[in-house]
Amino acid sequence: MSKEILIQTQKGERLVAILENGRVDDFHIEVDRYQSLLGNIYKGRVESILPSINAAFVNIGQERNGFLYLTDVVTPVTDEDLSAPRKFFNKMFKKPKQNGPEKKDSTDHRHHHHRREDHPQLKVGQEILVQVVKDPFGEKGGRLTTHLTLPGRFVVYMPYDKQTGVSKKIENVQERQRLREVVKGFGFAKVGGFIIRTASSKQGKGELIRDARFLYSIWLKIHKKSQVEKAPALIYEEGELTWRIVRDYLNEEVDKLVIDNAEEYDRIRKFVQTLIGRHMVSKIHHYNGHVPLFDARNVSKELQKIYDTDVYCKSGAYIVIEPTEGLTVVDVNSGKFKTRASPEDAAFMVNMEVVPEIARQLRLRDLGGIIVIDFIDMTREDHKRKILEALQRELAKDPAKTEVNKISPLGLVEMTRARTGKTIESISFGPCPFCDGRGRVKIA
């Protein structure tokens, strides 16, 4: 299987296409007029607290205040866990009384729920460090947390959570144990904990330590800056799209990364050599053709289809994707699909064919929230089970977190997907001034 990363830069935009066997498998866009806040860390000021919904609104210097659930407010760790930053924590939170050292269990995921029920008491006007975990959307401000996370290529550093976790996608018991032993060598990180990412599997100890040291050095800069800045202030910016793509997608499976900007090409090569290693630099290529990169590789034509409502498969079957304000509906249709098989077997064949395309379209369009898939009705339980297994297998390729429920008696699958950024449609399109979003033309 061939895998390539194509980066096209043009006025006000950066476009990234990830190709598998020449076909677009994932797509990212960064537009200057809309800068994602996802992952940014701010020193914010608590503007109001709403006990009725157990949340606070925090001014982070943006157009709308961020939204912080009180359950996402970090509980200070014990005194022995804090050496250098103790004063900083005392400033940040009023420390609750403790009867003794609090024990924390290892975890295998990035969202942590402490056993303690009490949370630091926030006060209006208080200054706190927060990170954006969900971009502003519509009239809603960004979703915030105080559980800060700094993701690297192989590990995630959590300065406020003293835990060690390994990605659930690493299933081999011996490998999980090896990685936990490697984390014990991260003694340079005086506070906090680490989560081992899936990409760290089979990586050498030196690579993981280099990644962890890099993240800890970023945290020291964040901590220092947070002490001198007054809220609201941007303390740390997650980084532009090019950097994130290199960090999260450039690995041994990738054959080449091609970029059409000479300045960015040089910068990526330097970054890769410093953080990843010299062996990866040879995979970075500069494209200087007269035809735009995406046109030369036939990517532009394929990307135009992600704005279409109907998506067709080779057999003639197709899916209809309809995003609404509350959820996204995906309808499966047999279309021109022809077979001599029974209706039950025909339904199963169509459903199996569209499953990879559904998962791919969710990635390409970055659709999030509640998603309802209306498969063609099947009666056999083994068919339903195989469809669900295939869907879960395809969704496992998605970097976004997903959850899938069983097929209902009506043939519906309810699932959720955590949106990684703003939807492509909301960046590229505005409401129609003629139909006001109703999507119909009046017949005279």
CSV table of C-alpha atoms in Angstrom, one decimal:
chain,number,residue,atom,x,y,z
A,1,MET,CA,0.0,0.0,0.0
A,2,SER,CA,1.4,3.4,-1.0
A,3,LYS,CA,0.8,6.4,1.2
A,4,GLU,CA,1.6,10.0,0.5
A,5,ILE,CA,1.0,13.4,2.1
A,6,LEU,CA,0.4,16.3,-0.3
A,7,ILE,CA,0.4,19.9,1.0
A,8,GLN,CA,-0.7,22.7,-1.3
A,9,THR,CA,-0.3,26.3,-0.2
A,10,GLN,CA,-2.2,29.2,-1.8
A,11,LYS,CA,-3.2,32.7,-0.9
A,12,GLY,CA,-4.9,32.5,2.5
A,13,GLU,CA,-5.2,28.7,2.6
A,14,ARG,CA,-3.2,25.6,3.3
A,15,LEU,CA,-4.7,22.3,2.0
A,16,VAL,CA,-3.5,18.8,3.0
A,17,ALA,CA,-4.5,15.6,1.3
A,18,ILE,CA,-3.5,12.2,2.6
A,19,LEU,CA,-3.5,9.6,-0.2
A,20,GLU,CA,-3.6,5.8,0.1
A,21,ASN,CA,-3.0,4.0,-3.2
A,22,GLY,CA,-3.6,7.3,-5.0
A,23,ARG,CA,-7.0,8.0,-3.5
A,24,VAL,CA,-7.8,10.7,-1.0
A,25,ASP,CA,-8.2,9.1,2.4
A,26,ASP,CA,-8.2,12.2,4.6
A,27,PHE,CA,-8.3,15.9,4.1
A,28,HIS,CA,-7.4,19.0,6.2
A,29,ILE,CA,-7.8,22.7,5.5
A,30,GLU,CA,-6.5,25.8,7.2
A,31,VAL,CA,-7.9,29.2,6.2
A,32,ASP,CA,-6.4,32.4,7.4
A,33,ARG,CA,-9.8,34.1,7.9
A,34,TYR,CA,-10.6,31.3,10.3
A,35,GLN,CA,-7.9,30.1,12.7
A,36,SER,CA,-8.7,27.1,14.8
A,37,LEU,CA,-8.2,27.6,18.5
A,38,LEU,CA,-8.1,23.8,19.2
A,39,GLY,CA,-5.3,22.9,21.5
A,40,ASN,CA,-4.4,26.5,22.3
A,41,ILE,CA,-3.7,27.3,26.0
A,42,TYR,CA,-4.9,30.6,27.5
A,43,LYS,CA,-4.7,32.4,30.7
A,44,GLY,CA,-8.4,33.2,31.2
A,45,ARG,CA,-10.5,35.0,33.7
A,46,VAL,CA,-13.7,33.5,35.2
A,47,GLU,CA,-16.5,35.8,34.1
A,48,SER,CA,-19.5,34.0,35.6
A,49,ILE,CA,-20.4,30.7,37.3
A,50,LEU,CA,-23.7,28.8,36.6
A,51,PRO,CA,-24.2,26.2,39.4
A,52,SER,CA,-27.5,25.1,37.7
A,53,ILE,CA,-25.5,23.6,34.8
A,54,ASN,CA,-22.3,23.0,36.8
A,55,ALA,CA,-20.2,25.3,34.5
A,56,ALA,CA,-18.4,28.5,34.2
A,57,PHE,CA,-17.8,31.0,31.4
A,58,VAL,CA,-14.2,32.1,31.0
A,59,ASN,CA,-12.9,35.2,29.1
A,60,ILE,CA,-9.9,34.0,27.0
A,61,GLY,CA,-9.8,37.2,24.8
A,62,GLN,CA,-11.9,35.8,22.0
A,63,GLU,CA,-15.2,37.1,20.6
A,64,ARG,CA,-17.2,34.7,22.9
A,65,ASN,CA,-16.3,33.5,26.3
A,66,GLY,CA,-15.2,29.9,26.6
A,67,PHE,CA,-17.4,27.3,28.3
A,68,LEU,CA,-15.8,25.3,31.2
A,69,TYR,CA,-17.6,22.4,33.0
A,70,LEU,CA,-16.6,22.4,36.6
A,71,THR,CA,-15.9,18.7,36.3
A,72,ASP,CA,-13.1,19.6,33.9
A,73,VAL,CA,-11.4,21.7,36.5
A,74,VAL,CA,-8.2,20.0,37.7
A,75,THR,CA,-7.8,19.0,41.3
A,76,PRO,CA,-4.4,20.1,42.7
A,77,VAL,CA,-2.1,17.2,43.3
A,78,THR,CA,-0.4,16.5,46.6
A,79,ASP,CA,2.5,18.5,48.0
A,80,GLU,CA,5.1,15.8,47.3
A,81,ASP,CA,4.2,16.0,43.6
A,82,LEU,CA,4.9,19.7,43.4
A,83,SER,CA,8.4,21.2,43.8
A,84,ALA,CA,9.0,24.1,41.5
A,85,PRO,CA,5.4,25.0,40.4
A,86,ARG,CA,3.8,24.8,43.9
A,87,LYS,CA,3.3,28.6,44.2
A,88,PHE,CA,1.8,28.6,40.8
A,89,PHE,CA,-0.8,26.0,41.8
A,90,ASN,CA,-1.6,27.9,45.0
A,91,LYS,CA,-2.3,31.0,42.9
A,92,MET,CA,-4.5,29.0,40.5
A,93,PHE,CA,-6.7,27.2,42.9
A,94,LYS,CA,-7.9,27.2,46.5
A,95,LYS,CA,-6.6,23.8,47.7
A,96,PRO,CA,-9.3,21.6,49.2
A,97,LYS,CA,-8.6,19.8,52.5
A,98,GLN,CA,-7.1,16.3,52.1
A,99,ASN,CA,-6.9,13.6,54.7
A,100,GLY,CA,-3.9,12.0,53.1
A,101,PRO,CA,-2.1,11.5,49.8
A,102,GLU,CA,-4.5,10.9,47.0
A,103,LYS,CA,-3.9,7.7,45.0
A,104,LYS,CA,-4.4,7.9,41.3
A,105,ASP,CA,-4.8,4.9,39.0
A,106,SER,CA,-3.3,4.5,35.6
A,107,THR,CA,-5.6,5.2,32.7
A,108,ASP,CA,-5.7,4.3,29.0
A,109,HIS,CA,-7.4,7.4,27.7
A,110,ARG,CA,-6.9,11.2,27.6
A,111,HIS,CA,-10.1,12.3,29.4
A,112,HIS,CA,-9.7,11.6,33.1
A,113,HIS,CA,-12.4,11.5,35.9
A,114,HIS,CA,-10.9,11.7,39.4
A,115,ARG,CA,-12.3,9.6,42.2
A,116,ARG,CA,-12.7,12.6,44.4
A,117,GLU,CA,-16.0,14.4,44.1
A,118,ASP,CA,-14.8,17.8,45.3
A,119,HIS,CA,-13.4,20.2,42.8
A,120,PRO,CA,-11.5,23.5,43.3
A,121,GLN,CA,-13.9,26.3,44.1
A,122,LEU,CA,-13.7,28.8,41.2
A,123,LYS,CA,-14.5,32.4,41.9
A,124,VAL,CA,-15.6,35.2,39.5
A,125,GLY,CA,-12.5,37.2,38.5
A,126,GLN,CA,-10.2,34.3,39.2
A,127,GLU,CA,-7.4,33.7,36.6
A,128,ILE,CA,-6.9,30.1,35.4
A,129,LEU,CA,-5.0,28.3,32.7
A,130,VAL,CA,-7.4,26.6,30.2
A,131,GLN,CA,-7.0,24.7,26.9
A,132,VAL,CA,-9.5,24.7,24.1
A,133,VAL,CA,-10.8,21.2,23.4
A,134,LYS,CA,-13.6,22.2,21.0
A,135,ASP,CA,-13.6,25.1,18.7
A,136,PRO,CA,-16.3,27.8,18.8
A,137,PHE,CA,-19.2,26.8,16.6
A,138,GLY,CA,-22.2,28.9,15.6
A,139,GLU,CA,-23.2,31.0,18.5
A,140,LYS,CA,-21.3,28.8,21.0
A,141,GLY,CA,-17.9,29.7,22.5
A,142,GLY,CA,-15.1,27.2,22.7
A,143,ARG,CA,-15.2,24.3,25.1
A,144,LEU,CA,-12.4,24.5,27.7
A,145,THR,CA,-10.7,22.3,30.2
A,146,THR,CA,-7.9,22.8,32.8
A,147,HIS,CA,-6.6,19.3,32.1
A,148,LEU,CA,-3.9,20.5,29.9
A,149,THR,CA,-2.4,18.1,27.3
A,150,LEU,CA,0.6,18.6,25.0
A,151,PRO,CA,0.6,15.9,22.3
A,152,GLY,CA,3.9,14.8,20.7
A,153,ARG,CA,4.6,12.2,18.0
A,154,PHE,CA,4.7,9.3,20.4
A,155,VAL,CA,3.5,10.6,23.8
A,156,VAL,CA,1.1,13.1,25.3
A,157,TYR,CA,2.3,15.1,28.3
A,158,MET,CA,-0.2,16.1,31.0
A,159,PRO,CA,1.4,18.6,33.4
A,160,TYR,CA,-1.5,18.5,35.9
A,161,ASP,CA,-2.3,14.7,35.8
A,162,LYS,CA,0.2,12.4,37.4
A,163,GLN,CA,-0.8,9.3,35.5
A,164,THR,CA,0.8,6.8,33.2
A,165,GLY,CA,-1.4,5.4,30.4
A,166,VAL,CA,-1.0,3.4,27.2
A,167,SER,CA,-3.3,3.7,24.2
A,168,LYS,CA,-5.9,1.0,24.1
A,169,LYS,CA,-5.1,0.4,20.5
A,170,ILE,CA,-1.8,-1.2,21.6
A,171,GLU,CA,-3.1,-4.6,22.6
A,172,ASN,CA,0.1,-6.6,22.9
A,173,VAL,CA,0.6,-7.2,26.7
A,174,GLN,CA,4.4,-7.4,26.4
A,175,GLU,CA,4.6,-4.2,24.4
A,176,ARG,CA,2.3,-2.3,26.8
A,177,GLN,CA,4.6,-3.4,29.7
A,178,ARG,CA,7.7,-2.4,27.8
A,179,LEU,CA,6.3,1.1,27.1
A,180,ARG,CA,5.3,1.5,30.8
A,181,GLU,CA,8.9,0.7,31.7
A,182,VAL,CA,10.2,3.4,29.3
A,183,VAL,CA,7.9,6.0,30.9
A,184,LYS,CA,9.7,5.4,34.2
A,185,GLY,CA,12.8,6.8,32.6
A,186,PHE,CA,11.0,10.2,32.1
A,187,GLY,CA,12.5,11.4,35.4
A,188,PHE,CA,13.3,14.8,33.9
A,189,ALA,CA,9.6,15.7,34.1
A,190,LYS,CA,9.3,16.9,37.7
A,191,VAL,CA,5.5,17.1,37.6
A,192,GLY,CA,2.6,15.6,35.5
A,193,GLY,CA,2.2,12.4,33.6
A,194,PHE,CA,2.3,10.8,30.2
A,195,ILE,CA,0.0,8.9,27.8
A,196,ILE,CA,1.7,6.6,25.3
A,197,ARG,CA,0.2,7.1,21.9
A,198,THR,CA,-0.5,4.3,19.4
A,199,ALA,CA,2.3,5.5,17.1
A,200,SER,CA,4.9,4.7,19.9
A,201,SER,CA,4.4,0.9,19.4
A,202,LYS,CA,7.8,-0.7,18.5
A,203,GLN,CA,9.6,2.7,18.8
A,204,GLY,CA,12.9,2.7,20.6
A,205,LYS,CA,13.4,4.1,24.1
A,206,GLY,CA,15.6,7.0,22.8
A,207,GLU,CA,12.8,8.2,20.4
A,208,LEU,CA,10.3,8.2,23.1
A,209,ILE,CA,12.6,10.1,25.6
A,210,ARG,CA,13.4,12.7,22.9
A,211,ASP,CA,9.7,13.3,22.3
A,212,ALA,CA,8.9,13.5,26.0
A,213,ARG,CA,11.8,16.0,26.6
A,214,PHE,CA,10.6,18.2,23.8
A,215,LEU,CA,7.1,18.3,25.3
A,216,TYR,CA,8.4,19.0,28.8
A,217,SER,CA,10.5,21.9,27.5
A,218,ILE,CA,7.4,23.4,25.9
A,219,TRP,CA,5.6,23.1,29.2
A,220,LEU,CA,8.4,25.0,31.0
A,221,LYS,CA,8.0,27.8,28.6
A,222,ILE,CA,4.2,27.8,29.0
A,223,HIS,CA,4.6,27.8,32.8
A,224,LYS,CA,7.1,30.7,32.8
A,225,LYS,CA,4.9,32.8,30.4
A,226,SER,CA,1.7,32.1,32.4
A,227,GLN,CA,3.3,33.7,35.5
A,228,VAL,CA,4.0,37.1,33.8
A,229,GLU,CA,1.0,37.5,31.5
A,230,LYS,CA,-2.3,39.0,32.6
A,231,ALA,CA,-5.6,37.4,31.7
A,232,PRO,CA,-7.0,37.2,29.1
A,233,ALA,CA,-3.9,36.1,27.2
A,234,LEU,CA,-2.8,33.5,24.7
A,235,ILE,CA,0.0,31.4,26.4
A,236,TYR,CA,0.6,28.7,23.8
A,237,GLU,CA,-0.6,28.1,20.3
A,238,GLU,CA,-1.1,24.5,19.2
A,239,GLY,CA,0.7,25.2,15.9
A,240,GLU,CA,-0.1,25.6,12.3
A,241,LEU,CA,-1.5,22.8,10.1
A,242,THR,CA,1.8,21.9,8.5
A,243,TRP,CA,3.5,21.3,11.8
A,244,ARG,CA,0.5,19.2,13.1
A,245,ILE,CA,0.5,17.1,9.9
A,246,VAL,CA,4.2,16.3,10.2
A,247,ARG,CA,3.8,15.5,13.9
A,248,ASP,CA,0.7,13.2,13.6
A,249,TYR,CA,1.0,11.7,10.1
A,250,LEU,CA,4.6,11.5,9.0
A,251,ASN,CA,5.7,8.0,9.9
A,252,GLU,CA,7.4,4.9,8.5
A,253,GLU,CA,4.3,4.0,6.5
A,254,VAL,CA,4.4,7.2,4.5
A,255,ASP,CA,6.4,7.0,1.2
A,256,LYS,CA,6.7,10.7,0.7
A,257,LEU,CA,5.5,14.2,1.7
A,258,VAL,CA,5.2,16.6,-1.1
A,259,ILE,CA,4.8,20.4,-0.6
A,260,ASP,CA,4.6,23.2,-3.2
A,261,ASN,CA,6.1,26.0,-1.1
A,262,ALA,CA,9.9,26.3,-1.1
A,263,GLU,CA,10.1,28.2,2.2
A,264,GLU,CA,7.8,25.6,4.0
A,265,TYR,CA,9.8,22.8,2.4
A,266,ASP,CA,13.0,24.0,4.0
A,267,ARG,CA,11.3,24.5,7.3
A,268,ILE,CA,9.8,21.1,7.3
A,269,ARG,CA,13.1,19.4,6.5
A,270,LYS,CA,14.8,21.2,9.4
A,271,PHE,CA,12.0,20.3,11.7
A,272,VAL,CA,12.0,16.6,10.7
A,273,GLN,CA,15.8,16.3,11.0
A,274,THR,CA,15.7,17.9,14.5
A,275,LEU,CA,12.7,16.1,16.0
A,276,ILE,CA,12.3,12.9,14.0
A,277,GLY,CA,15.7,12.0,12.4
A,278,ARG,CA,17.8,12.3,9.3
A,279,HIS,CA,16.4,9.1,7.8
A,280,MET,CA,13.0,10.8,7.3
A,281,VAL,CA,14.3,13.9,5.6
A,282,SER,CA,14.6,12.0,2.3
A,283,LYS,CA,10.9,11.6,2.2
A,284,ILE,CA,10.3,15.3,2.0
A,285,HIS,CA,9.9,16.6,-1.6
A,286,HIS,CA,9.4,20.0,-3.1
A,287,TYR,CA,6.9,20.4,-6.0
A,288,ASN,CA,7.6,23.3,-8.4
A,289,GLY,CA,5.5,22.4,-11.4
A,290,HIS,CA,3.5,25.0,-13.3
A,291,VAL,CA,0.2,23.1,-12.7
A,292,PRO,CA,-1.1,23.3,-9.1
A,293,LEU,CA,-0.1,20.3,-7.1
A,294,PHE,CA,-3.6,19.1,-6.4
A,295,ASP,CA,-4.6,19.4,-10.1
A,296,ALA,CA,-1.4,17.5,-11.1
A,297,ARG,CA,-2.3,14.7,-8.8
A,298,ASN,CA,-6.1,14.7,-9.7
A,299,VAL,CA,-6.9,15.6,-6.0
A,300,SER,CA,-8.9,18.8,-6.8
A,301,LYS,CA,-11.5,16.9,-8.8
A,302,GLU,CA,-11.9,14.3,-6.0
A,303,LEU,CA,-12.1,16.9,-3.3
A,304,GLN,CA,-15.0,18.7,-5.0
A,305,LYS,CA,-17.1,15.6,-4.3
A,306,ILE,CA,-16.9,16.1,-0.5
A,307,TYR,CA,-19.4,19.0,-0.9
A,308,ASP,CA,-21.9,16.7,-2.7
A,309,THR,CA,-24.9,15.3,-1.0
A,310,ASP,CA,-24.8,12.1,-2.9
A,311,VAL,CA,-21.7,9.8,-2.9
A,312,TYR,CA,-21.6,6.9,-5.4
A,313,CYS,CA,-19.9,3.6,-5.2
A,314,LYS,CA,-18.6,1.4,-8.1
A,315,SER,CA,-21.6,-0.9,-8.0
A,316,GLY,CA,-24.1,1.9,-8.5
A,317,ALA,CA,-25.1,2.0,-4.8
A,318,TYR,CA,-24.9,5.4,-3.1
A,319,ILE,CA,-25.2,7.2,0.2
A,320,VAL,CA,-26.9,10.5,0.9
A,321,ILE,CA,-25.3,12.7,3.5
A,322,GLU,CA,-27.5,15.4,5.1
A,323,PRO,CA,-25.9,17.5,7.9
A,324,THR,CA,-28.5,19.3,10.1
A,325,GLU,CA,-28.0,21.5,13.1
A,326,GLY,CA,-28.6,18.7,15.6
A,327,LEU,CA,-27.2,15.6,13.8
A,328,THR,CA,-26.0,14.2,10.5
A,329,VAL,CA,-28.1,11.7,8.6
A,330,VAL,CA,-26.5,9.1,6.3
A,331,ASP,CA,-29.0,7.2,4.1
A,332,VAL,CA,-27.9,4.1,2.2
A,333,ASN,CA,-29.5,3.4,-1.2
A,334,SER,CA,-29.1,0.5,-3.6
A,335,GLY,CA,-29.3,2.8,-6.6
A,336,LYS,CA,-28.3,0.9,-9.8
A,337,PHE,CA,-26.9,-2.0,-7.9
A,338,LYS,CA,-27.9,-5.3,-9.6
A,339,THR,CA,-27.7,-8.9,-8.4
A,340,ARG,CA,-29.5,-12.2,-8.7
A,341,ALA,CA,-29.1,-12.7,-4.9
A,342,SER,CA,-32.0,-12.7,-2.5
A,343,PRO,CA,-33.2,-9.3,-1.2
A,344,GLU,CA,-31.5,-10.1,2.2
A,345,ASP,CA,-28.2,-10.9,0.6
A,346,ALA,CA,-28.5,-7.9,-1.7
A,347,ALA,CA,-29.1,-5.6,1.2
A,348,PHE,CA,-26.0,-7.1,3.0
A,349,MET,CA,-23.8,-6.7,0.0
A,350,VAL,CA,-24.8,-3.0,-0.5
A,351,ASN,CA,-24.4,-2.2,3.2
A,352,MET,CA,-20.9,-3.8,3.2
A,353,GLU,CA,-19.8,-1.9,0.2
A,354,VAL,CA,-20.8,1.5,1.5
A,355,VAL,CA,-19.3,1.1,5.0
A,356,PRO,CA,-15.7,2.1,4.1
A,357,GLU,CA,-17.1,5.0,2.1
A,358,ILE,CA,-19.2,6.2,5.0
A,359,ALA,CA,-16.2,6.1,7.4
A,360,ARG,CA,-14.1,7.9,4.7
A,361,GLN,CA,-16.6,10.6,4.2
A,362,LEU,CA,-16.9,11.3,7.9
A,363,ARG,CA,-13.1,11.9,8.0
A,364,LEU,CA,-13.0,13.9,4.8
A,365,ARG,CA,-15.9,16.2,5.9
A,366,ASP,CA,-14.9,16.2,9.6
A,367,LEU,CA,-18.6,15.5,10.5
A,368,GLY,CA,-19.1,15.4,14.3
A,369,GLY,CA,-21.8,15.0,17.0
A,370,ILE,CA,-24.6,12.5,16.6
A,371,ILE,CA,-24.6,10.6,13.3
A,372,VAL,CA,-27.5,8.3,12.3
A,373,ILE,CA,-26.8,5.8,9.5
A,374,ASP,CA,-29.9,4.3,7.8
A,375,PHE,CA,-28.7,1.0,6.3
A,376,ILE,CA,-30.9,-1.1,4.0
A,377,ASP,CA,-33.0,-3.3,6.2
A,378,MET,CA,-31.5,-6.8,7.1
A,379,THR,CA,-33.2,-9.5,9.1
A,380,ARG,CA,-30.3,-11.9,9.7
A,381,GLU,CA,-28.4,-11.2,12.9
A,382,ASP,CA,-25.1,-12.4,11.5
A,383,HIS,CA,-25.4,-9.9,8.7
A,384,LYS,CA,-26.1,-7.1,11.2
A,385,ARG,CA,-23.1,-8.2,13.3
A,386,LYS,CA,-20.8,-8.2,10.3
A,387,ILE,CA,-21.9,-4.7,9.2
A,388,LEU,CA,-21.2,-3.4,12.7
A,389,GLU,CA,-17.8,-5.0,12.9
A,390,ALA,CA,-16.9,-3.6,9.5
A,391,LEU,CA,-18.0,-0.1,10.5
A,392,GLN,CA,-16.0,-0.3,13.7
A,393,ARG,CA,-13.0,-1.6,11.8
A,394,GLU,CA,-13.1,1.3,9.3
A,395,LEU,CA,-13.7,3.9,12.1
A,396,ALA,CA,-10.6,2.6,13.9
A,397,LYS,CA,-8.5,4.4,11.1
A,398,ASP,CA,-10.1,7.7,12.2
A,399,PRO,CA,-8.0,9.8,14.6
A,400,ALA,CA,-11.2,11.3,16.0
A,401,LYS,CA,-12.9,9.5,18.9
A,402,THR,CA,-16.0,7.5,17.8
A,403,GLU,CA,-18.7,5.4,19.5
A,404,VAL,CA,-21.1,3.1,17.7
A,405,ASN,CA,-24.4,1.6,18.9
A,406,LYS,CA,-26.1,-1.5,17.7
A,407,ILE,CA,-28.4,-1.6,14.7
A,408,SER,CA,-31.9,-0.8,15.8
A,409,PRO,CA,-35.0,-2.8,14.6
A,410,LEU,CA,-35.5,-0.1,12.0
A,411,GLY,CA,-32.0,-0.7,10.6
A,412,LEU,CA,-30.6,2.5,12.1
A,413,VAL,CA,-27.1,2.8,13.6
A,414,GLU,CA,-26.6,5.7,16.0
A,415,MET,CA,-23.0,6.8,16.5
A,416,THR,CA,-21.0,9.8,17.7
A,417,ARG,CA,-17.8,11.3,16.4
A,418,ALA,CA,-15.8,14.0,18.1
A,419,ARG,CA,-15.3,16.7,15.5
A,420,THR,CA,-11.6,17.6,15.1
A,421,GLY,CA,-12.2,21.1,13.9
A,422,LYS,CA,-14.8,23.2,12.1
A,423,THR,CA,-16.7,21.5,9.4
A,424,ILE,CA,-15.5,22.0,5.9
A,425,GLU,CA,-18.9,23.3,4.8
A,426,SER,CA,-19.0,26.0,7.5
A,427,ILE,CA,-15.5,27.2,6.5
A,428,SER,CA,-16.1,27.2,2.7
A,429,PHE,CA,-19.8,28.2,2.5
A,430,GLY,CA,-22.3,30.7,4.0
A,431,PRO,CA,-26.1,30.6,4.2
A,432,CYS,CA,-28.0,31.0,0.9
A,433,PRO,CA,-29.5,34.5,0.9
A,434,PHE,CA,-32.4,33.3,-1.3
A,435,CYS,CA,-33.7,30.2,0.5
A,436,ASP,CA,-32.3,31.1,4.0
A,437,GLY,CA,-31.0,27.6,4.5
A,438,ARG,CA,-34.3,25.8,3.7
A,439,GLY,CA,-32.7,24.2,0.7
A,440,ARG,CA,-35.7,24.2,-1.6
A,441,VAL,CA,-36.7,26.2,-4.7
A,442,LYS,CA,-40.3,27.3,-4.9
A,443,ILE,CA,-42.1,26.1,-7.9
A,444,ALA,CA,-44.0,28.8,-9.8
